[in-house]
Coordinates of C-alpha atoms and ligand atoms in Angstrom, one line a residue:
X28 CA 0.0 0.0 0.0
X29 CA 1.3 3.4 -1.0
X30 CA -1.0 6.1 0.0
X31 CA -1.0 9.9 0.3
X32 CA -2.4 11.3 3.5
X33 CA -4.2 14.7 3.7
X34 CA -5.4 16.2 6.9
X35 CA -8.7 18.1 7.1
X36 CA -8.4 20.2 10.2
X37 CA -12.1 20.7 11.0
X38 CA -13.4 19.9 14.5
X39 CA -13.0 16.9 14.7
X40 CA -10.1 16.7 12.3
X41 CA -9.7 13.7 10.1
X42 CA -7.4 12.1 7.5
X43 CA -8.1 11.4 3.8
X44 CA -6.0 8.5 2.5
X45 CA -5.6 8.3 -1.3
X46 CA -3.9 5.3 -2.9
X47 CA -4.2 1.7 -4.2
X48 CA -5.1 -1.3 -2.1
X49 CA -6.8 0.6 0.7
X50 CA -10.1 -1.4 0.5
X51 CA -8.5 -4.8 1.3
X52 CA -6.7 -3.1 4.2
X53 CA -9.6 -1.0 5.5
X54 CA -10.0 -2.9 8.7
X55 CA -6.5 -2.3 10.0
X56 CA -6.6 1.3 8.7
X57 CA -9.8 2.0 10.6
X58 CA -8.9 0.1 13.8
X59 CA -7.6 3.0 15.7
X60 CA -10.1 5.5 14.4
X61 CA -13.2 3.4 15.2
X62 CA -11.7 1.2 17.9
X63 CA -13.2 -2.1 16.9
X64 CA -16.9 -1.1 17.3
X65 CA -19.8 -2.5 15.3
X66 CA -20.0 -1.1 11.8
X67 CA -22.8 -0.9 9.2
X68 CA -21.5 -0.8 5.7
X69 CA -24.0 1.1 3.4
X70 CA -23.6 0.4 -0.3
X71 CA -25.8 0.3 -3.4
X72 CA -26.4 -3.1 -5.2
X73 CA -23.8 -2.4 -7.9
X74 CA -20.9 -1.5 -5.5
X75 CA -21.8 -4.2 -3.0
X76 CA -21.4 -6.9 -5.7
X77 CA -18.0 -5.5 -6.5
X78 CA -16.5 -4.5 -3.2
X79 CA -18.5 -5.4 -0.1
X80 CA -17.0 -8.8 0.4
X81 CA -13.4 -7.5 0.4
X82 CA -14.4 -4.7 2.8
X83 CA -16.2 -7.1 5.1
X84 CA -13.3 -9.6 5.2
X85 CA -10.8 -6.9 6.1
X86 CA -13.0 -5.3 8.7
X87 CA -13.8 -8.7 10.4
X88 CA -10.1 -9.6 10.3
X89 CA -9.5 -6.4 12.3
X90 CA -12.1 -7.4 14.9
X91 CA -15.1 -5.3 13.7
X92 CA -18.6 -6.8 14.0
X93 CA -19.9 -6.0 10.5
X94 CA -23.5 -5.5 9.2
X95 CA -24.4 -4.3 5.8
X96 CA -27.3 -2.3 4.3
X97 CA -27.7 -2.5 0.5
X98 CA -30.1 -0.3 -1.5
X99 CA -30.8 -0.1 -5.3
X100 CA -28.3 2.1 -7.2
X101 CA -29.3 5.4 -8.7
X102 CA -30.0 9.1 -7.8
X103 CA -33.7 8.3 -7.7
X104 CA -33.1 6.3 -4.5
X105 CA -31.4 9.2 -2.7
X106 CA -34.5 10.1 -0.9
X107 CA -36.3 10.1 2.5
X108 CA -37.6 6.5 1.9
X109 CA -34.1 5.0 1.5
X110 CA -32.8 7.2 4.4
X111 CA -35.7 5.9 6.5
X112 CA -34.7 2.3 5.6
X113 CA -31.1 2.8 6.7
X114 CA -32.3 4.4 10.0
X115 CA -34.8 1.6 10.8
X116 CA -32.1 -1.0 10.0
X117 CA -29.7 0.7 12.5
X118 CA -32.4 0.7 15.1
X119 CA -33.3 -2.9 14.5
X120 CA -29.7 -3.9 14.7
X121 CA -29.5 -1.9 18.0
X122 CA -26.6 0.2 16.9
X123 CA -25.5 2.5 19.7
X124 CA -23.6 5.8 19.8
X125 CA -20.3 4.1 19.9
X126 CA -21.0 2.2 16.7
X127 CA -20.3 3.6 13.2
X128 CA -21.4 3.6 9.5
X129 CA -19.2 3.1 6.5
X130 CA -20.4 4.7 3.2
X131 CA -18.9 2.5 0.5
X132 CA -19.7 3.9 -2.9
X133 CA -20.3 7.1 -4.9
X134 CA -21.8 10.4 -4.1
X135 CA -25.4 9.1 -3.6
X136 CA -24.2 6.6 -1.0
X137 CA -21.8 9.0 0.7
X138 CA -24.4 11.8 1.0
X139 CA -27.1 9.5 2.2
X140 CA -25.2 7.3 4.6
X141 CA -23.5 10.5 6.0
X142 CA -26.9 12.0 6.6
X143 CA -28.1 8.8 8.3
X144 CA -25.0 9.0 10.6
X145 CA -25.7 12.7 11.3
X146 CA -29.2 12.0 12.6
X147 CA -29.2 8.5 14.0
X148 CA -29.3 8.8 17.8
X149 CA -28.5 12.5 17.0
X150 CA -25.2 11.6 15.5
X151 CA -22.8 8.6 15.2
X152 CA -19.4 8.4 13.5
X153 CA -19.1 7.5 9.9
X154 CA -16.3 6.8 7.3
X155 CA -16.4 7.6 3.6
X156 CA -14.9 5.0 1.3
X157 CA -15.5 6.6 -2.2
X158 CA -15.5 4.2 -5.2
X159 CA -16.2 6.8 -7.9
X160 CA -14.0 9.6 -9.2
X161 CA -16.7 12.1 -8.3
X162 CA -16.9 11.0 -4.7
X163 CA -13.1 10.9 -4.5
X164 CA -12.4 14.4 -5.7
X165 CA -15.4 16.1 -4.1
X166 CA -18.3 14.7 -2.3
X167 CA -16.6 12.3 0.2
X168 CA -14.7 15.2 1.8
X169 CA -16.1 18.2 3.6
X170 CA -19.0 16.8 5.5
X171 CA -22.0 17.7 3.3
X172 CA -24.6 15.1 3.7
X173 CA -28.1 15.0 2.2
X174 CA -31.0 13.4 0.4
X175 CA -33.1 14.9 -2.4
X176 CA -36.6 16.2 -2.0
X177 CA -39.2 16.4 -4.8
X178 CA -38.5 20.1 -4.9
X179 CA -34.8 19.7 -5.6
X180 CA -31.5 18.1 -5.0
X181 CA -29.9 17.8 -1.5
X182 CA -32.7 19.9 0.1
X183 CA -32.6 17.9 3.4
X184 CA -29.3 17.4 4.9
X185 CA -26.7 18.2 7.6
X186 CA -23.1 19.2 7.9
X187 CA -21.3 16.3 9.5
X188 CA -17.7 15.6 9.0
X189 CA -16.6 11.9 8.5
X190 CA -14.2 10.3 11.0
X191 CA -11.9 9.3 8.0
X192 CA -11.9 9.0 4.2
X193 CA -10.3 6.0 2.6
X194 CA -10.1 6.5 -1.2
X195 CA -8.9 3.3 -2.9
X196 CA -7.9 4.4 -6.4
X197 CA -8.0 0.7 -7.6
X198 CA -11.8 1.1 -7.5
X199 CA -11.7 3.6 -10.4
X200 CA -10.8 0.7 -12.8
X201 CA -14.3 -0.7 -12.8
X202 CA -16.0 2.6 -13.5
X203 CA -17.9 2.9 -16.9
X204 CA -16.5 5.8 -18.9
X205 CA -19.6 7.9 -18.3
X206 CA -19.3 7.6 -14.6
X207 CA -15.6 8.4 -14.7
X208 CA -16.5 11.5 -16.8
X209 CA -18.8 12.6 -14.0
X210 CA -15.9 12.9 -11.7
X211 CA -13.8 14.6 -14.4
X212 CA -16.3 17.4 -14.3
X213 CA -15.5 18.1 -10.6
X214 CA -11.7 17.8 -11.3
X215 CA -11.9 20.3 -14.2
X216 CA -14.0 22.6 -11.9
X217 CA -11.2 22.5 -9.2
X218 CA -8.6 23.3 -11.9
X219 CA -10.7 26.4 -12.9
X220 CA -11.1 27.4 -9.3
X221 CA -7.6 27.3 -8.1
X222 CA -5.0 25.5 -10.1
X223 CA -4.2 26.1 -13.8
X224 CA -1.6 23.3 -13.8
X225 CA -4.3 20.8 -12.6
X226 CA -6.6 22.2 -15.4
X227 CA -3.8 21.7 -17.9
X228 CA -3.4 18.1 -16.8
X229 CA -7.1 17.5 -17.4
X230 CA -6.8 19.3 -20.7
X231 CA -4.0 17.1 -21.8
X232 CA -6.1 14.0 -21.2
X233 CA -4.0 12.8 -18.3
X234 CA -6.8 12.5 -15.8
X235 CA -7.1 8.8 -15.8
X236 CA -3.4 8.0 -15.9
X237 CA -2.7 10.4 -13.0
X238 CA -5.9 9.9 -11.1
X239 CA -4.3 9.5 -7.7
X240 CA -2.4 12.8 -8.1
X241 CA -5.5 14.6 -9.3
X242 CA -7.6 13.3 -6.4
X243 CA -4.9 14.3 -3.9
X244 CA -4.7 17.8 -5.4
X245 CA -8.5 18.3 -5.4
X246 CA -8.8 17.0 -1.9
X247 CA -5.9 19.2 -0.6
X248 CA -7.6 22.3 -2.1
X249 CA -11.0 21.4 -0.8
X250 CA -9.6 20.6 2.7
X251 CA -8.3 24.1 3.0
X252 CA -11.6 25.7 1.9
X253 CA -13.6 23.5 4.3
X254 CA -11.2 24.3 7.2
X255 CA -11.8 28.0 6.6
X256 CA -15.5 27.9 5.9
X257 CA -17.0 24.6 7.1
X258 CA -20.7 25.7 6.9
X259 CA -20.6 27.5 3.5
X260 CA -21.0 31.0 4.8
X261 CA -18.5 32.4 2.3
X262 CA -15.5 30.9 0.5
X263 CA -16.9 27.4 0.3
X264 CA -19.6 28.8 -2.1
X265 CA -16.8 28.9 -4.7
X266 CA -17.0 25.0 -4.8
X267 CA -20.4 25.5 -6.3
X268 CA -18.9 26.7 -9.6
X269 CA -21.1 25.4 -12.4
X270 CA -23.6 24.0 -9.8
X271 CA -26.4 26.6 -9.9
X272 CA -27.1 25.9 -13.5
X273 CA -26.0 22.3 -13.1
X274 CA -28.6 21.6 -10.4
X275 CA -31.2 23.3 -12.6
X276 CA -30.3 21.1 -15.5
X277 CA -30.5 18.0 -13.4
X278 CA -34.0 19.1 -12.2
X279 CA -35.3 20.1 -15.6
X280 CA -34.1 16.6 -16.9
X281 CA -36.1 14.9 -14.1
X282 CA -32.7 13.7 -12.8
X283 CA -31.9 11.7 -15.9
X284 CA -28.8 13.7 -16.5
X285 CA -26.1 12.7 -14.0
X286 CA -24.6 15.2 -11.6
X287 CA -21.2 15.5 -13.2
X288 CA -22.6 15.9 -16.7
X289 CA -25.0 18.6 -15.5
X290 CA -22.2 20.4 -13.6
X291 CA -20.0 20.3 -16.8
X292 CA -22.9 21.9 -18.8
X293 CA -23.4 24.4 -16.0
X294 CA -19.7 25.3 -16.0
X295 CA -19.9 25.8 -19.8
X296 CA -22.9 28.1 -19.3
X297 CA -21.4 30.2 -16.5
X298 CA -18.1 30.5 -18.4
X299 CA -19.7 31.8 -21.5
X300 CA -22.1 34.0 -19.5
X301 CA -19.2 35.5 -17.5
X302 CA -17.2 36.2 -20.6
X303 CA -20.2 37.8 -22.4
X304 CA -21.1 39.9 -19.4
X305 CA -17.5 41.2 -19.1
X306 CA -16.8 39.5 -15.7
X307 CA -13.7 37.6 -16.8
X308 CA -10.2 39.1 -16.9
X309 CA -9.4 37.1 -20.1
X310 CA -11.2 34.7 -22.4
X311 CA -11.9 31.4 -20.6
X312 CA -15.0 29.8 -22.1
X313 CA -13.5 28.2 -25.3
X314 CA -10.7 26.6 -23.3
X315 CA -13.0 25.3 -20.5
X316 CA -15.5 23.9 -23.0
X317 CA -12.7 22.2 -25.0
X318 CA -11.4 20.6 -21.8
X319 CA -14.8 19.4 -20.8
X320 CA -15.6 18.0 -24.2
X321 CA -12.2 16.3 -24.3
X322 CA -13.2 14.5 -21.1
X323 CA -16.4 13.2 -22.6
X324 CA -18.6 15.9 -21.1
X325 CA -21.3 18.2 -22.4
X326 CA -20.7 22.0 -22.4
X327 CA -24.2 23.3 -22.7
X328 CA -27.9 22.5 -22.6
X329 CA -31.1 22.8 -24.7
X330 CA -33.3 23.7 -21.7
X331 CA -34.7 27.2 -22.1
X332 CA -33.0 29.9 -19.9
X333 CA -36.3 30.7 -18.2
X334 CA -36.9 27.1 -17.2
X335 CA -33.4 26.8 -15.9
X336 CA -33.7 30.1 -13.9
X337 CA -37.0 28.9 -12.4
X338 CA -35.4 25.5 -11.4
X339 CA -32.4 27.3 -9.9
X340 CA -34.7 29.3 -7.6
X341 CA -35.4 26.2 -5.6
X342 CA -31.7 25.6 -5.1
X343 CA -30.0 26.1 -1.7
X344 CA -27.7 28.8 -3.2
X345 CA -30.5 31.3 -3.1
X346 CA -30.6 33.6 -0.1
X347 CA -33.7 35.8 0.0
X348 CA -34.0 37.6 -3.2
X349 CA -30.3 37.1 -4.2
X350 CA -28.3 34.2 -5.5
X351 CA -24.5 33.9 -5.2
X352 CA -22.7 32.6 -8.3
X353 CA -19.1 31.4 -8.5
X354 CA -17.6 33.1 -11.6
X355 CA -14.3 32.3 -13.4
X356 CA -12.1 35.5 -13.7
X357 CA -9.4 33.4 -15.3
X358 CA -8.5 29.7 -15.3
X359 CA -7.2 29.1 -11.8
X360 CA -9.0 32.0 -10.1
X361 CA -12.7 32.5 -9.5
X362 CA -14.8 35.0 -7.5
X363 CA -18.2 35.1 -5.9
X364 CA -20.8 37.4 -7.4
X365 CA -24.2 38.0 -5.7
X366 CA -26.9 39.0 -8.1
X367 CA -30.7 39.6 -7.7
X368 CA -32.7 36.5 -8.6
X369 CA -34.5 38.5 -11.3
X370 CA -31.1 38.8 -13.1
X371 CA -30.7 35.0 -13.5
X372 CA -32.6 34.5 -16.7
X373 CA -30.6 37.2 -18.4
X374 CA -27.3 35.7 -17.1
X375 CA -28.2 32.2 -18.1
X376 CA -29.4 33.5 -21.6
X377 CA -26.0 35.0 -22.0
X378 CA -24.4 31.6 -21.5
X379 CA -26.5 29.0 -23.3
Ligands
LIG10 N1 -19.5 20.0 -3.3 C1 -19.3 21.3 -2.8 C2 -19.0 21.3 -1.4 O1 -18.7 20.3 -0.7 O2 -19.0 22.4 -0.8

């Protein structure tokens, strides 16, 4: 095992390990953090068939008493019903406050198991074990947990930091290209936010050959942001680059367009809009869109700007009559711009 360790200095602080072979070693890696308690591994049916046995074997070998809860894969199952199923399962199994959950899977699993951990008995510990690129570069770190409501994505949730994150990069080898591309969108986003050389690496098509390095760089950046602004009062809102329109696209599509693809399209829209409205310091849109397309991602949407603006209004990023957008000034540097909600259709129209 050859892993990079990144500290996230929130309260409590935790470590993110990124490297190959972590899954089959997860028991010993978590022994000190969770001190041999009972653990419930939460996974969807696709991930459980691939990785649950290996995780269970390692956890049992390290002395953990292991239970598992498997739910059907897909964003449509990230809802109160599945959350309720996890909570009832924990109660039936008589899990106590000294026990823990392990979220084994992608963003849906991590967000939902994390939320279950945040509210079960008013809070138990949980560990994130991301198996997708999207979860590895973004959603497994930072403690945002949630389920979707009919009115929109992630509308019920809690901030609850994990006790540890184990990111086994070997799991990326089983990802279908479309699912890998979903994570590429968040990596490109991070490059646009803070690191032109990371963006160049994505641009050069090196994301999959240098995945561990990309993940570690994205996590290190995100860790710093989360340490400074855990509850998204300010700087953390930058991480929503491309997400205001992205979430609107997901909603308009009835959640048939996956998150990363929608974020990519949202990033294309906000890049073009920012340039058209004179908010950028230099041209950015063509380069961002070429990079997204080169990673198998869309760069725009056919949904009408008015429908997107309407959908965006139910998003969490709205505050009263204003919405705060992350805007690229140049590749590697973005700023926050707060605009009246009435301006949204005009801004989106400038970008579609
Ligand atoms: N995915 C954005 C954040 O964690 O703040």
